[in-house]
Amino acid sequence: MSAADEMVGGEDRPWGEVTPEAARRLLVAAVEAFAERGYHATTTRDIAGRAGMSPAALYIHYKTKEELLHRISRIGHDKALEILETAADARGTAAERLAGAVRSFVRWHAGHHMTARVVQYELDALGEEHRTEIVGLRRRSDAAVRRILNDGVAAGEFDVPDVPGTTLAVLSLCIDVARWFNAQGRRTPDEVGELYADLVLRMVGAQGG
Amino acid sequence: MSAADEMVGGEDRPWGEVTPEAARRLLVAAVEAFAERGYHATTTRDIAGRAGMSPAALYIHYKTKEELLHRISRIGHDKALEILETAADARGTAAERLAGAVRSFVRWHAGHHMTARVVQYELDALGEEHRTEIVGLRRRSDAAVRRILNDGVAAGEFDVPDVPGTTLAVLSLCIDVARWFNAQGRRTPDEVGELYADLVLRMVGAQGG
């Protein structure tokens, strides 16, 4: 699967929220190059070449390589936060909300594993201001999951001795899907999501989970 | 923490199994450079410079950059396999063996997170022959954990509907510690190991876990 096949913002149009078309193509090329060779080994010339464009054409849309990384990271983190806050705000028991969060977060990391690797492994390459912004989004993602766990404990549904540590473990388990997931492998993103929802309900000691 | 502070083979001498001393220093420099900038952005000249040596001196010990990566990957994977097979072969109930495996595997990934990141994220940069060798070691690590899970199910200690999937999730959870662990953070490697042993026993439905 190439980055062009990955769906980031919407479910239908890959990277469809990025306009104009040239800016979208450059972003897709950047994800592929960063995922294959790493951020530091990639030049803006490489990215322009992959997109079939000149370095000057790239410069119209992105002033620096870091701006491309920031754009990718921002879109990825916005999507992660949207998934987790939607699940946290949903109706239903804490167990249902937690299972929903895990299913959709896992599906995203499996279905967009190339983007997710760039988003997760190249954080240190962001400039200071951008890193601070992204860390803020990550804190809010963390808070959404922690809220579901706290609700479950308060309702007597969950048994969680260490809510911050368990929140971290749940997110970590889902994020690492991007490292090992193989689109040619035995399990579909949906199947991994289903398995992981069950494992996470066990981690929080969900009654009847 | 620098790679020189990380302990790989033994617990006392960092990278102590690598001799002579110049070869050891070059390996430490390579881990740091790969972890900071990525394999593809690092040159053998960078590595020699970090070790305070000339490119010609590096060449005496390692013919290529890939040979350095392979050496790091091999040592890391050998250690991971040793940890997991020792736990699988230990006396005690399946729950005790699984908790032991998770505790020491997590401690290793937290205490050697820089090495572990290189080992886990740069697999694609290995040459074909080396990658095949490393994949074989990973299969054996996987088999060690699967054996504990199967033993627990056979003994009626564990309730695991999907043993291969749960094995993968247990290893994934532990491996991802290398991504988020921060030596300046709130939790020590031992504390993370303890938390994760408890969470994994819950994942397998251990009786009295």
Coordinates of C-alpha atoms in Angstrom, one line a residue:
Chain A
M1 CA 0.0 0.0 0.0
S2 CA 1.3 3.4 -0.9
A3 CA 0.7 6.6 1.0
A4 CA -1.7 7.6 -1.9
D5 CA -3.9 4.7 -1.0
E6 CA -4.0 5.7 2.7
M7 CA -7.0 7.6 3.8
V8 CA -6.2 10.3 6.4
G9 CA -8.9 12.9 6.9
G10 CA -12.0 11.5 5.2
E11 CA -12.7 7.9 4.5
D12 CA -13.3 8.3 0.8
R13 CA -10.7 10.8 -0.6
P14 CA -7.1 10.0 0.4
W15 CA -5.6 13.2 2.0
G16 CA -8.7 14.9 0.4
E17 CA -8.6 17.7 2.9
V18 CA -5.3 19.0 1.5
T19 CA -5.8 21.4 -1.4
P20 CA -4.8 22.4 -4.0
E21 CA -4.1 19.1 -5.8
A22 CA -0.3 19.9 -6.1
A23 CA -0.1 20.3 -2.3
R24 CA -1.9 17.0 -1.8
R25 CA 0.4 15.2 -4.2
L26 CA 3.5 16.6 -2.5
L27 CA 2.2 15.5 0.9
V28 CA 1.6 12.0 -0.3
A29 CA 5.2 11.9 -1.8
A30 CA 6.6 13.2 1.5
V31 CA 4.9 10.5 3.6
E32 CA 6.3 7.8 1.3
A33 CA 9.8 9.3 1.3
F34 CA 9.9 9.8 5.1
A35 CA 8.5 6.3 5.7
E36 CA 11.0 4.7 3.4
R37 CA 14.2 6.6 4.1
G38 CA 13.5 8.7 7.2
Y39 CA 13.1 12.4 7.5
H40 CA 16.7 13.3 7.7
A41 CA 17.7 11.3 4.7
T42 CA 15.0 12.9 2.5
T43 CA 15.5 16.2 0.7
T44 CA 12.8 18.5 -0.7
R45 CA 14.3 17.6 -4.1
D46 CA 13.5 13.9 -3.5
I47 CA 9.9 14.8 -2.5
A48 CA 9.4 17.0 -5.5
G49 CA 10.8 14.3 -7.8
R50 CA 8.5 11.7 -6.4
A51 CA 5.5 14.0 -7.0
G52 CA 6.7 14.6 -10.6
M53 CA 7.3 18.3 -9.8
S54 CA 10.2 20.7 -9.7
P55 CA 11.8 21.9 -6.4
A56 CA 10.6 25.4 -7.3
A57 CA 7.0 24.1 -7.6
L58 CA 7.3 22.5 -4.1
Y59 CA 8.5 25.7 -2.7
I60 CA 5.2 27.4 -3.7
H61 CA 3.3 25.1 -1.3
Y62 CA 5.8 24.4 1.4
K63 CA 8.7 26.7 2.4
T64 CA 10.7 23.9 4.2
K65 CA 10.9 20.2 4.7
E66 CA 9.8 20.7 8.3
E67 CA 6.6 22.4 7.1
L68 CA 5.7 19.2 5.2
L69 CA 6.4 17.0 8.3
H70 CA 4.4 19.4 10.5
R71 CA 1.5 19.2 8.1
I72 CA 1.5 15.4 8.0
S73 CA 1.9 15.3 11.8
R74 CA -0.9 17.8 12.4
I75 CA -3.4 16.0 10.1
G76 CA -2.5 12.6 11.7
H77 CA -2.8 13.9 15.3
D78 CA -6.0 15.8 14.5
K79 CA -7.5 12.5 13.2
A80 CA -6.3 10.5 16.2
L81 CA -7.8 13.1 18.6
E82 CA -11.1 13.2 16.7
I83 CA -11.4 9.4 16.8
L84 CA -10.7 9.2 20.6
E85 CA -12.9 12.2 21.5
T86 CA -15.8 10.9 19.4
A87 CA -15.5 7.6 21.3
A88 CA -15.2 9.3 24.7
D89 CA -18.3 11.4 24.0
A90 CA -20.4 8.6 22.6
R91 CA -23.4 7.2 24.4
G92 CA -23.3 3.8 26.1
T93 CA -21.4 2.2 28.9
A94 CA -17.7 2.9 29.6
A95 CA -16.9 -0.6 28.2
E96 CA -18.8 0.1 25.0
R97 CA -17.0 3.5 24.6
L98 CA -13.6 2.0 25.3
A99 CA -14.2 -0.8 22.9
G100 CA -15.3 1.7 20.3
A101 CA -12.2 3.9 20.9
V102 CA -9.8 0.9 20.5
R103 CA -11.5 -0.5 17.4
S104 CA -11.4 2.8 15.5
F105 CA -7.9 3.8 16.8
V106 CA -6.5 0.4 15.8
R107 CA -8.2 0.5 12.4
W108 CA -6.7 3.9 11.7
H109 CA -3.2 2.8 12.7
A110 CA -3.5 -0.4 10.6
G111 CA -5.1 1.2 7.6
H112 CA -2.6 4.2 7.6
H113 CA 0.4 2.5 9.0
M114 CA 2.8 4.4 6.7
T115 CA 1.5 7.8 7.8
A116 CA 1.3 6.7 11.4
R117 CA 4.9 5.6 11.5
V118 CA 6.0 9.0 10.2
V119 CA 3.7 10.7 12.7
Q120 CA 5.0 8.6 15.6
Y121 CA 8.7 8.2 14.9
E122 CA 9.7 11.7 13.6
L123 CA 8.4 13.8 16.4
D124 CA 11.9 14.9 17.3
A125 CA 12.4 16.3 13.9
L126 CA 9.7 18.9 14.4
G127 CA 10.7 22.5 15.2
E128 CA 10.2 23.5 18.8
E129 CA 6.9 25.5 18.2
H130 CA 5.4 22.7 16.2
R131 CA 6.5 20.1 18.6
T132 CA 4.8 22.0 21.5
E133 CA 1.6 22.2 19.4
I134 CA 1.6 18.4 18.7
V135 CA 2.4 17.5 22.3
G136 CA -0.7 19.5 23.3
L137 CA -2.8 17.3 20.9
R138 CA -1.3 14.2 22.3
R139 CA -2.2 15.2 25.8
R140 CA -5.8 15.7 24.7
S141 CA -5.8 12.2 23.1
D142 CA -4.5 10.8 26.4
A143 CA -7.1 12.7 28.3
A144 CA -10.0 11.3 26.2
V145 CA -9.0 7.7 27.0
R146 CA -8.3 8.5 30.7
R147 CA -11.8 10.0 30.9
I148 CA -13.4 6.7 29.7
L149 CA -11.3 4.7 32.2
N150 CA -12.2 7.1 35.1
D151 CA -15.9 6.9 34.1
G152 CA -15.7 3.1 34.1
V153 CA -14.0 3.0 37.5
A154 CA -16.6 5.5 39.0
A155 CA -19.5 3.4 37.6
G156 CA -18.0 0.2 39.1
E157 CA -17.6 -1.3 35.6
F158 CA -13.8 -1.3 35.5
D159 CA -11.1 -2.4 38.0
V160 CA -8.1 -0.2 37.2
P161 CA -5.5 0.3 40.0
D162 CA -3.3 2.6 37.8
V163 CA -5.4 4.8 35.5
P164 CA -2.6 6.9 34.0
G165 CA -0.4 3.9 33.4
T166 CA -3.2 1.8 31.9
T167 CA -4.2 4.7 29.7
L168 CA -0.6 4.9 28.4
A169 CA -0.5 1.1 27.8
V170 CA -3.8 1.1 25.9
L171 CA -2.7 3.9 23.6
S172 CA 0.8 2.3 23.2
L173 CA -0.7 -1.1 22.2
C174 CA -2.9 0.6 19.5
I175 CA -0.1 2.8 18.2
D176 CA 2.4 0.0 17.8
V177 CA 0.0 -1.7 15.3
A178 CA 1.5 0.8 12.8
R179 CA 4.9 -0.8 13.3
W180 CA 4.0 -4.5 12.7
F181 CA 0.8 -4.3 10.6
N182 CA 1.2 -5.7 7.1
A183 CA -1.5 -5.2 4.5
Q184 CA -0.5 -8.6 3.0
G185 CA -0.7 -10.3 6.4
R186 CA -3.3 -12.6 7.8
R187 CA -5.4 -10.1 9.7
T188 CA -7.5 -7.2 8.4
P189 CA -7.6 -3.9 10.2
D190 CA -11.1 -4.7 11.4
E191 CA -10.0 -8.1 12.8
V192 CA -7.1 -6.5 14.7
G193 CA -9.5 -3.9 16.1
E194 CA -11.9 -6.6 17.3
L195 CA -9.1 -8.6 19.0
Y196 CA -7.6 -5.5 20.6
A197 CA -11.0 -4.2 21.9
D198 CA -11.4 -7.6 23.7
L199 CA -7.8 -7.5 25.1
V200 CA -8.2 -3.9 26.4
L201 CA -11.5 -4.7 28.1
R202 CA -9.7 -7.5 29.9
M203 CA -6.9 -5.1 30.8
V204 CA -9.4 -2.8 32.6
G205 CA -11.2 -5.8 34.3
A206 CA -14.4 -4.9 32.5
Q207 CA -17.4 -6.9 34.0
G208 CA -18.7 -9.2 31.4
G209 CA -16.3 -7.8 28.9
Chain B
M1 CA 21.0 8.4 28.4
S2 CA 23.6 7.8 25.7
A3 CA 24.1 4.5 24.0
A4 CA 27.3 4.1 26.0
D5 CA 25.2 4.0 29.2
E6 CA 23.0 1.3 27.8
M7 CA 23.7 -2.2 28.7
V8 CA 23.1 -4.8 26.0
G9 CA 24.7 -8.2 26.6
G10 CA 25.8 -8.3 30.2
E11 CA 24.3 -6.2 32.9
D12 CA 27.6 -4.7 34.0
R13 CA 29.7 -3.8 30.9
P14 CA 27.8 -1.7 28.3
W15 CA 28.2 -3.6 25.0
G16 CA 30.9 -5.5 26.8
E17 CA 30.7 -8.5 24.5
V18 CA 32.0 -6.5 21.6
T19 CA 35.7 -6.6 21.3
P20 CA 38.2 -5.1 20.6
E21 CA 37.5 -1.8 22.3
A22 CA 37.6 0.2 19.0
A23 CA 34.9 -2.1 17.6
R24 CA 32.8 -1.5 20.7
R25 CA 33.2 2.3 20.6
L26 CA 32.2 2.3 16.9
L27 CA 29.1 0.3 17.7
V28 CA 28.0 2.7 20.5
A29 CA 28.6 5.6 18.1
A30 CA 26.5 3.9 15.4
V31 CA 23.6 3.3 17.8
E32 CA 23.6 6.9 18.7
A33 CA 23.8 8.2 15.1
F34 CA 21.1 5.8 13.8
A35 CA 18.8 6.6 16.7
E36 CA 19.2 10.4 16.3
R37 CA 19.2 10.7 12.5
G38 CA 18.1 7.4 11.1
Y39 CA 20.2 4.7 9.3
H40 CA 19.9 6.3 5.8
A41 CA 20.9 9.8 6.9
T42 CA 24.1 8.4 8.7
T43 CA 27.4 7.9 6.9
T44 CA 30.3 5.7 8.1
R45 CA 32.2 9.0 8.3
D46 CA 29.7 10.3 10.8
I47 CA 30.1 7.2 12.9
A48 CA 33.9 7.2 12.8
G49 CA 33.8 10.9 13.8
R50 CA 31.5 10.3 16.8
A51 CA 33.9 7.5 17.9
G52 CA 36.9 9.9 17.5
M53 CA 38.3 7.7 14.8
S54 CA 39.1 7.9 11.1
P55 CA 37.0 6.3 8.4
A56 CA 40.0 4.1 7.6
A57 CA 40.0 2.9 11.2
L58 CA 36.3 2.1 11.1
Y59 CA 36.9 0.0 7.9
I60 CA 39.2 -2.3 9.8
H61 CA 36.3 -3.4 12.0
Y62 CA 33.3 -3.0 9.8
K63 CA 33.3 -3.3 6.0
T64 CA 30.0 -1.5 5.5
K65 CA 27.4 0.6 7.4
E66 CA 25.0 -2.4 7.0
E67 CA 27.5 -4.6 8.8
L68 CA 27.2 -2.2 11.8
L69 CA 23.4 -2.3 11.7
H70 CA 23.5 -6.0 11.4
R71 CA 25.8 -6.4 14.4
I72 CA 23.5 -4.1 16.5
S73 CA 20.4 -5.9 15.4
R74 CA 21.9 -9.3 16.0
I75 CA 23.0 -8.5 19.5
G76 CA 19.7 -6.9 20.4
H77 CA 17.7 -9.8 19.0
D78 CA 19.9 -12.4 20.7
K79 CA 19.3 -10.6 24.0
A80 CA 15.5 -10.5 23.4
L81 CA 15.4 -14.2 22.6
E82 CA 17.5 -15.1 25.6
I83 CA 15.2 -13.1 27.9
L84 CA 12.1 -14.8 26.5
E85 CA 13.4 -18.3 26.3
T86 CA 14.8 -18.1 29.9
A87 CA 11.4 -17.0 31.1
A88 CA 9.6 -19.8 29.0
D89 CA 12.0 -22.4 30.4
A90 CA 11.7 -21.3 34.0
R91 CA 10.0 -23.3 36.8
G92 CA 6.6 -22.2 38.1
T93 CA 3.1 -21.7 36.8
A94 CA 2.4 -20.3 33.4
A95 CA 1.3 -17.1 35.1
E96 CA 4.6 -16.8 36.9
R97 CA 6.6 -17.5 33.7
L98 CA 4.5 -15.0 31.7
A99 CA 4.9 -12.3 34.3
G100 CA 8.7 -12.9 34.4
A101 CA 8.9 -12.7 30.6
V102 CA 7.0 -9.4 30.5
R103 CA 9.0 -7.9 33.4
S104 CA 12.4 -8.6 31.9
F105 CA 11.4 -7.9 28.3
V106 CA 10.0 -4.5 29.3
R107 CA 13.0 -3.7 31.5
W108 CA 15.2 -4.3 28.6
H109 CA 13.2 -2.1 26.2
A110 CA 13.0 0.7 28.8
G111 CA 16.7 0.5 29.8
H112 CA 17.9 0.2 26.3
H113 CA 15.3 2.2 24.4
M114 CA 17.8 3.8 22.0
T115 CA 19.2 0.5 20.9
A116 CA 15.8 -1.0 20.8
R117 CA 14.5 1.7 18.5
V118 CA 17.3 1.0 16.0
V119 CA 16.7 -2.7 16.3
Q120 CA 12.9 -2.4 15.8
Y121 CA 12.7 0.5 13.2
E122 CA 15.5 -0.2 10.9
L123 CA 14.8 -3.8 10.0
D124 CA 14.1 -2.9 6.3
A125 CA 17.6 -1.5 6.0
L126 CA 19.2 -4.9 6.6
G127 CA 20.5 -6.8 3.6
E128 CA 18.3 -9.7 2.5
E129 CA 20.5 -12.5 4.1
H130 CA 20.8 -10.6 7.4
R131 CA 17.1 -9.8 7.4
T132 CA 16.2 -13.5 6.9
E133 CA 18.5 -14.4 9.9
I134 CA 16.9 -11.7 12.1
V135 CA 13.3 -12.8 11.1
G136 CA 14.3 -16.3 12.3
L137 CA 15.3 -15.0 15.7
R138 CA 12.0 -13.0 15.9
R139 CA 10.0 -16.2 15.1
R140 CA 11.8 -18.0 18.0
S141 CA 11.0 -15.1 20.4
D142 CA 7.4 -15.3 19.3
A143 CA 7.4 -19.0 19.8
A144 CA 8.7 -18.7 23.4
V145 CA 5.8 -16.5 24.4
R146 CA 3.3 -18.6 22.5
R147 CA 4.6 -21.7 24.4
I148 CA 3.8 -20.0 27.8
L149 CA 0.3 -19.0 26.6
N150 CA -0.4 -22.6 25.3
D151 CA 0.9 -24.1 28.6
G152 CA -1.4 -21.8 30.6
V153 CA -4.4 -22.7 28.4
A154 CA -3.7 -26.4 28.7
A155 CA -3.3 -26.1 32.5
G156 CA -6.6 -24.2 32.7
E157 CA -4.8 -21.2 34.1
F158 CA -5.4 -18.9 31.2
D159 CA -8.5 -18.1 29.0
V160 CA -7.1 -17.1 25.6
P161 CA -9.4 -17.4 22.6
D162 CA -6.7 -16.3 20.1
V163 CA -3.2 -17.4 21.1
P164 CA -1.3 -16.2 18.1
G165 CA -3.0 -12.8 18.2
T166 CA -2.5 -12.4 21.9
T167 CA 1.1 -13.4 21.6
L168 CA 1.6 -10.7 19.1
A169 CA -0.2 -8.1 21.3
V170 CA 1.9 -9.0 24.3
L171 CA 5.2 -8.6 22.4
S172 CA 4.0 -5.5 20.7
L173 CA 3.0 -3.8 24.0
C174 CA 6.4 -4.5 25.5
I175 CA 8.4 -3.5 22.4
D176 CA 6.6 -0.1 22.1
V177 CA 8.0 0.8 25.5
A178 CA 11.2 1.7 23.6
R179 CA 9.2 4.4 21.7
W180 CA 7.7 6.3 24.6
F181 CA 10.0 5.5 27.5
N182 CA 11.8 8.5 28.9
A183 CA 14.7 8.0 31.4
Q184 CA 13.7 11.4 32.9
G185 CA 10.0 10.4 33.2
R186 CA 8.0 9.4 36.2
R187 CA 8.3 5.6 36.0
T188 CA 11.4 3.5 36.3
P189 CA 12.0 0.5 34.0
D190 CA 11.1 -1.8 37.0
E191 CA 7.8 0.0 37.7
V192 CA 6.8 -0.2 34.0
G193 CA 7.7 -3.9 34.1
E194 CA 5.5 -4.5 37.1
L195 CA 2.5 -2.6 35.7
Y196 CA 2.8 -4.4 32.4
A197 CA 3.1 -7.9 34.0
D198 CA -0.2 -7.2 35.7
L199 CA -1.9 -5.9 32.5
V200 CA -0.7 -8.9 30.5
L201 CA -1.9 -11.4 33.1
R202 CA -5.3 -9.7 32.8
M203 CA -5.1 -10.0 29.0
V204 CA -4.8 -13.8 29.2
G205 CA -7.5 -14.1 31.9
A206 CA -5.1 -15.5 34.5
Q207 CA -6.9 -17.0 37.4
G208 CA -6.0 -14.9 40.5
G209 CA -3.7 -12.8 38.4

